[in-house]
């Protein structure tokens, strides 16, 4: 399902390989990585990614490289991502599917002007009660707009870890909406 999406993301410099010859489509995506992918995607789309300040208030961002720091700062300034509480950003924490969809939803609303009124009821998925309150609107949009279809076992797996292949697929889908 992801071959074309991975090729697009790689060829456009949005999702780079783990090494020069390894993409690792099933590898998990961290918060730092997803924000960087989204930042690169925004640049590709010609969005203004100017950073006006510094990423302050977090005690765990000192190991970020310049590019990742710029991507994180951009995402915080544009309210695409928040910290995890307690002064932590947790850039190395794996991104869940509901967190990823929430970031994409915020990007769609705050940056890209993508229509977000397509909503679906989530009760048909057996794990819909596991969706956190902050992600319900984003998940309803993701399902209603076709971004997420669920799994054959009738679940959304909102707390499942997002893979690199899924991240590339989400970004290709987003590009088609713009």
PDB file of C-alpha atoms in Angstrom:
ATOM      1  CA  UNK A   1       0.000   0.000   0.000  1.00  0.00           C
ATOM      2  CA  UNK A   2       2.862   2.367   0.604  1.00  0.00           C
ATOM      3  CA  UNK A   3       5.337   1.876  -2.262  1.00  0.00           C
ATOM      4  CA  UNK A   4       4.298   4.939  -4.285  1.00  0.00           C
ATOM      5  CA  UNK A   5       3.944   7.105  -1.182  1.00  0.00           C
ATOM      6  CA  UNK A   6       7.403   6.198   0.071  1.00  0.00           C
ATOM      7  CA  UNK A   7       8.881   6.909  -3.372  1.00  0.00           C
ATOM      8  CA  UNK A   8       7.129  10.308  -3.505  1.00  0.00           C
ATOM      9  CA  UNK A   9       8.180  11.254   0.029  1.00  0.00           C
ATOM     10  CA  UNK A  10      11.776  10.201  -0.577  1.00  0.00           C
ATOM     11  CA  UNK A  11      12.096  11.797  -4.028  1.00  0.00           C
ATOM     12  CA  UNK A  12      10.695  15.082  -2.706  1.00  0.00           C
ATOM     13  CA  UNK A  13      12.997  15.128   0.332  1.00  0.00           C
ATOM     14  CA  UNK A  14      10.126  14.936   2.816  1.00  0.00           C
ATOM     15  CA  UNK A  15      10.941  11.561   4.389  1.00  0.00           C
ATOM     16  CA  UNK A  16      14.565  10.633   3.899  1.00  0.00           C
ATOM     17  CA  UNK A  17      16.068   7.189   4.361  1.00  0.00           C
ATOM     18  CA  UNK A  18      17.475   5.957   7.638  1.00  0.00           C
ATOM     19  CA  UNK A  19      20.744   5.462   5.749  1.00  0.00           C
ATOM     20  CA  UNK A  20      21.817   5.953   2.152  1.00  0.00           C
ATOM     21  CA  UNK A  21      20.289   2.604   1.174  1.00  0.00           C
ATOM     22  CA  UNK A  22      17.662   1.847   3.867  1.00  0.00           C
ATOM     23  CA  UNK A  23      14.219   3.447   4.137  1.00  0.00           C
ATOM     24  CA  UNK A  24      12.858   1.158   6.907  1.00  0.00           C
ATOM     25  CA  UNK A  25       9.134   1.526   6.118  1.00  0.00           C
ATOM     26  CA  UNK A  26       8.008  -0.412   9.197  1.00  0.00           C
ATOM     27  CA  UNK A  27      10.238   1.510  11.636  1.00  0.00           C
ATOM     28  CA  UNK A  28       8.436   3.677  14.189  1.00  0.00           C
ATOM     29  CA  UNK A  29       8.287   7.463  13.818  1.00  0.00           C
ATOM     30  CA  UNK A  30       9.274   9.732  16.704  1.00  0.00           C
ATOM     31  CA  UNK A  31       7.778  13.120  17.508  1.00  0.00           C
ATOM     32  CA  UNK A  32      10.943  14.814  16.254  1.00  0.00           C
ATOM     33  CA  UNK A  33      10.810  12.878  12.984  1.00  0.00           C
ATOM     34  CA  UNK A  34       7.133  13.534  12.248  1.00  0.00           C
ATOM     35  CA  UNK A  35       7.489  17.243  12.921  1.00  0.00           C
ATOM     36  CA  UNK A  36      10.545  17.306  10.652  1.00  0.00           C
ATOM     37  CA  UNK A  37       8.632  15.469   7.906  1.00  0.00           C
ATOM     38  CA  UNK A  38       5.750  17.920   8.209  1.00  0.00           C
ATOM     39  CA  UNK A  39       8.143  20.874   8.190  1.00  0.00           C
ATOM     40  CA  UNK A  40       9.832  19.606   5.022  1.00  0.00           C
ATOM     41  CA  UNK A  41       6.404  19.002   3.503  1.00  0.00           C
ATOM     42  CA  UNK A  42       5.334  22.579   4.315  1.00  0.00           C
ATOM     43  CA  UNK A  43       8.499  23.897   2.656  1.00  0.00           C
ATOM     44  CA  UNK A  44       7.805  21.745  -0.393  1.00  0.00           C
ATOM     45  CA  UNK A  45       4.296  23.211  -0.592  1.00  0.00           C
ATOM     46  CA  UNK A  46       5.740  26.735  -0.509  1.00  0.00           C
ATOM     47  CA  UNK A  47       4.354  27.506   2.949  1.00  0.00           C
ATOM     48  CA  UNK A  48       6.016  30.146   5.101  1.00  0.00           C
ATOM     49  CA  UNK A  49       8.169  28.198   7.541  1.00  0.00           C
ATOM     50  CA  UNK A  50       9.899  31.202   9.019  1.00  0.00           C
ATOM     51  CA  UNK A  51      10.763  30.738  12.671  1.00  0.00           C
ATOM     52  CA  UNK A  52      10.473  33.912  14.738  1.00  0.00           C
ATOM     53  CA  UNK A  53      11.707  32.759  18.105  1.00  0.00           C
ATOM     54  CA  UNK A  54      13.385  29.997  20.022  1.00  0.00           C
ATOM     55  CA  UNK A  55      11.962  26.780  21.386  1.00  0.00           C
ATOM     56  CA  UNK A  56      11.785  27.681  25.064  1.00  0.00           C
ATOM     57  CA  UNK A  57      10.289  26.052  28.094  1.00  0.00           C
ATOM     58  CA  UNK A  58      11.349  22.484  27.354  1.00  0.00           C
ATOM     59  CA  UNK A  59      14.090  20.728  29.268  1.00  0.00           C
ATOM     60  CA  UNK A  60      14.744  17.872  26.838  1.00  0.00           C
ATOM     61  CA  UNK A  61      15.487  19.499  23.474  1.00  0.00           C
ATOM     62  CA  UNK A  62      19.212  20.110  23.968  1.00  0.00           C
ATOM     63  CA  UNK A  63      20.217  17.145  21.774  1.00  0.00           C
ATOM     64  CA  UNK A  64      18.214  18.254  18.732  1.00  0.00           C
ATOM     65  CA  UNK A  65      20.166  19.238  15.637  1.00  0.00           C
ATOM     66  CA  UNK A  66      19.660  22.683  14.111  1.00  0.00           C
ATOM     67  CA  UNK A  67      17.195  21.497  11.459  1.00  0.00           C
ATOM     68  CA  UNK A  68      15.089  19.501  13.925  1.00  0.00           C
ATOM     69  CA  UNK A  69      15.146  22.427  16.374  1.00  0.00           C
ATOM     70  CA  UNK A  70      13.915  24.733  13.630  1.00  0.00           C
ATOM     71  CA  UNK A  71      11.163  22.262  12.664  1.00  0.00           C
ATOM     72  CA  UNK A  72      10.074  21.855  16.294  1.00  0.00           C
ATOM     73  CA  UNK A  73      10.081  25.607  16.871  1.00  0.00           C
ATOM     74  CA  UNK A  74       7.987  26.140  13.720  1.00  0.00           C
ATOM     75  CA  UNK A  75       5.497  23.475  14.812  1.00  0.00           C
ATOM     76  CA  UNK A  76       5.154  24.955  18.318  1.00  0.00           C
ATOM     77  CA  UNK A  77       4.832  28.533  17.005  1.00  0.00           C
ATOM     78  CA  UNK A  78       2.070  27.415  14.643  1.00  0.00           C
ATOM     79  CA  UNK A  79       0.299  25.334  17.308  1.00  0.00           C
ATOM     80  CA  UNK A  80       0.713  22.119  15.358  1.00  0.00           C
ATOM     81  CA  UNK A  81       2.308  20.305  18.288  1.00  0.00           C
ATOM     82  CA  UNK A  82       2.455  20.789  22.033  1.00  0.00           C
ATOM     83  CA  UNK A  83       4.754  19.520  24.715  1.00  0.00           C
ATOM     84  CA  UNK A  84       3.975  16.391  26.685  1.00  0.00           C
ATOM     85  CA  UNK A  85       3.693  18.134  30.050  1.00  0.00           C
ATOM     86  CA  UNK A  86       6.126  18.714  32.874  1.00  0.00           C
ATOM     87  CA  UNK A  87       8.398  20.847  30.695  1.00  0.00           C
ATOM     88  CA  UNK A  88       9.079  17.888  28.409  1.00  0.00           C
ATOM     89  CA  UNK A  89       8.848  17.801  24.639  1.00  0.00           C
ATOM     90  CA  UNK A  90       9.863  14.128  24.345  1.00  0.00           C
ATOM     91  CA  UNK A  91      11.298  14.373  20.811  1.00  0.00           C
ATOM     92  CA  UNK A  92      12.370  10.694  20.864  1.00  0.00           C
ATOM     93  CA  UNK A  93       8.963   9.350  21.916  1.00  0.00           C
ATOM     94  CA  UNK A  94       7.155   7.280  19.311  1.00  0.00           C
ATOM     95  CA  UNK A  95       4.174   8.994  17.691  1.00  0.00           C
ATOM     96  CA  UNK A  96       0.798   7.314  17.999  1.00  0.00           C
ATOM     97  CA  UNK A  97      -1.665   7.290  15.133  1.00  0.00           C
ATOM     98  CA  UNK A  98      -3.975   9.697  16.968  1.00  0.00           C
ATOM     99  CA  UNK A  99      -1.110  12.100  17.675  1.00  0.00           C
ATOM    100  CA  UNK A 100      -0.087  12.027  14.003  1.00  0.00           C
ATOM    101  CA  UNK A 101      -3.613  12.676  12.782  1.00  0.00           C
ATOM    102  CA  UNK A 102      -3.969  15.515  15.277  1.00  0.00           C
ATOM    103  CA  UNK A 103      -0.788  17.158  13.964  1.00  0.00           C
ATOM    104  CA  UNK A 104      -2.003  16.809  10.385  1.00  0.00           C
ATOM    105  CA  UNK A 105      -5.404  18.204  11.329  1.00  0.00           C
ATOM    106  CA  UNK A 106      -3.827  21.223  12.992  1.00  0.00           C
ATOM    107  CA  UNK A 107      -1.588  21.737   9.958  1.00  0.00           C
ATOM    108  CA  UNK A 108      -4.623  21.534   7.662  1.00  0.00           C
ATOM    109  CA  UNK A 109      -6.538  24.095   9.722  1.00  0.00           C
ATOM    110  CA  UNK A 110      -3.786  26.529  10.701  1.00  0.00           C
ATOM    111  CA  UNK A 111      -1.423  26.443   7.716  1.00  0.00           C
ATOM    112  CA  UNK A 112      -2.814  24.857   4.563  1.00  0.00           C
ATOM    113  CA  UNK A 113      -6.450  25.932   4.614  1.00  0.00           C
ATOM    114  CA  UNK A 114      -7.579  22.400   3.766  1.00  0.00           C
ATOM    115  CA  UNK A 115     -11.284  21.688   4.163  1.00  0.00           C
ATOM    116  CA  UNK A 116     -11.793  19.913   7.487  1.00  0.00           C
ATOM    117  CA  UNK A 117     -15.566  19.685   7.736  1.00  0.00           C
ATOM    118  CA  UNK A 118     -15.664  16.088   6.515  1.00  0.00           C
ATOM    119  CA  UNK A 119     -16.446  14.138   9.676  1.00  0.00           C
ATOM    120  CA  UNK A 120     -17.374  10.562  10.438  1.00  0.00           C
ATOM    121  CA  UNK A 121     -18.819   8.837  13.442  1.00  0.00           C
ATOM    122  CA  UNK A 122     -16.233   6.622  15.061  1.00  0.00           C
ATOM    123  CA  UNK A 123     -18.495   4.257  17.002  1.00  0.00           C
ATOM    124  CA  UNK A 124     -18.306   1.601  14.303  1.00  0.00           C
ATOM    125  CA  UNK A 125     -14.667   0.955  15.250  1.00  0.00           C
ATOM    126  CA  UNK A 126     -14.321  -1.431  18.173  1.00  0.00           C
ATOM    127  CA  UNK A 127     -11.555   0.640  19.771  1.00  0.00           C
ATOM    128  CA  UNK A 128     -13.100   4.088  19.313  1.00  0.00           C
ATOM    129  CA  UNK A 129     -13.351   4.542  23.089  1.00  0.00           C
ATOM    130  CA  UNK A 130      -9.533   4.461  23.244  1.00  0.00           C
ATOM    131  CA  UNK A 131      -9.275   7.755  21.326  1.00  0.00           C
ATOM    132  CA  UNK A 132      -8.170  10.529  23.666  1.00  0.00           C
ATOM    133  CA  UNK A 133     -10.429  13.575  23.940  1.00  0.00           C
ATOM    134  CA  UNK A 134      -7.868  15.896  22.299  1.00  0.00           C
ATOM    135  CA  UNK A 135      -7.843  13.706  19.152  1.00  0.00           C
ATOM    136  CA  UNK A 136     -11.548  13.016  18.589  1.00  0.00           C
ATOM    137  CA  UNK A 137     -12.181  15.869  16.137  1.00  0.00           C
ATOM    138  CA  UNK A 138      -9.008  15.066  14.220  1.00  0.00           C
ATOM    139  CA  UNK A 139      -9.825  11.347  14.077  1.00  0.00           C
ATOM    140  CA  UNK A 140     -13.395  12.063  12.922  1.00  0.00           C
ATOM    141  CA  UNK A 141     -11.922  14.255  10.165  1.00  0.00           C
ATOM    142  CA  UNK A 142      -9.308  11.648   9.240  1.00  0.00           C
ATOM    143  CA  UNK A 143     -11.918   8.911   8.843  1.00  0.00           C
ATOM    144  CA  UNK A 144     -14.528  11.175   7.217  1.00  0.00           C
ATOM    145  CA  UNK A 145     -12.110  12.508   4.632  1.00  0.00           C
ATOM    146  CA  UNK A 146     -10.618   9.112   3.791  1.00  0.00           C
ATOM    147  CA  UNK A 147      -7.242   9.742   5.373  1.00  0.00           C
ATOM    148  CA  UNK A 148      -7.795   6.783   7.687  1.00  0.00           C
ATOM    149  CA  UNK A 149      -9.880   3.760   6.881  1.00  0.00           C
ATOM    150  CA  UNK A 150      -9.162   1.525   9.828  1.00  0.00           C
ATOM    151  CA  UNK A 151      -7.885  -2.034   9.875  1.00  0.00           C
ATOM    152  CA  UNK A 152      -9.560  -5.237   8.683  1.00  0.00           C
ATOM    153  CA  UNK A 153     -10.353  -6.143  12.305  1.00  0.00           C
ATOM    154  CA  UNK A 154     -12.563  -3.005  12.502  1.00  0.00           C
ATOM    155  CA  UNK A 155     -10.125  -1.003  14.644  1.00  0.00           C
ATOM    156  CA  UNK A 156      -8.400   2.363  14.225  1.00  0.00           C
ATOM    157  CA  UNK A 157      -5.572   1.550  16.622  1.00  0.00           C
ATOM    158  CA  UNK A 158      -5.341   5.165  17.831  1.00  0.00           C
ATOM    159  CA  UNK A 159      -2.597   4.301  20.300  1.00  0.00           C
ATOM    160  CA  UNK A 160      -0.645   2.217  17.793  1.00  0.00           C
ATOM    161  CA  UNK A 161       2.753   3.505  16.741  1.00  0.00           C
ATOM    162  CA  UNK A 162       2.913   5.315  13.407  1.00  0.00           C
ATOM    163  CA  UNK A 163       5.373   3.739  10.955  1.00  0.00           C
ATOM    164  CA  UNK A 164       7.536   5.552   8.411  1.00  0.00           C
ATOM    165  CA  UNK A 165       5.445   4.037   5.595  1.00  0.00           C
ATOM    166  CA  UNK A 166       2.244   5.318   7.216  1.00  0.00           C
ATOM    167  CA  UNK A 167       3.788   8.772   7.688  1.00  0.00           C
ATOM    168  CA  UNK A 168       4.722   8.924   4.001  1.00  0.00           C
ATOM    169  CA  UNK A 169       1.222   7.764   3.032  1.00  0.00           C
ATOM    170  CA  UNK A 170      -0.414  10.423   5.223  1.00  0.00           C
ATOM    171  CA  UNK A 171       1.719  13.156   3.671  1.00  0.00           C
ATOM    172  CA  UNK A 172       0.938  12.023   0.118  1.00  0.00           C
ATOM    173  CA  UNK A 173      -2.741  12.041   1.001  1.00  0.00           C
ATOM    174  CA  UNK A 174      -2.361  15.540   2.431  1.00  0.00           C
ATOM    175  CA  UNK A 175      -0.602  16.689  -0.750  1.00  0.00           C
ATOM    176  CA  UNK A 176      -3.555  15.433  -2.788  1.00  0.00           C
ATOM    177  CA  UNK A 177      -5.922  17.531  -0.655  1.00  0.00           C
ATOM    178  CA  UNK A 178      -4.008  20.786  -1.185  1.00  0.00           C
TER     179      UNK A 178
END
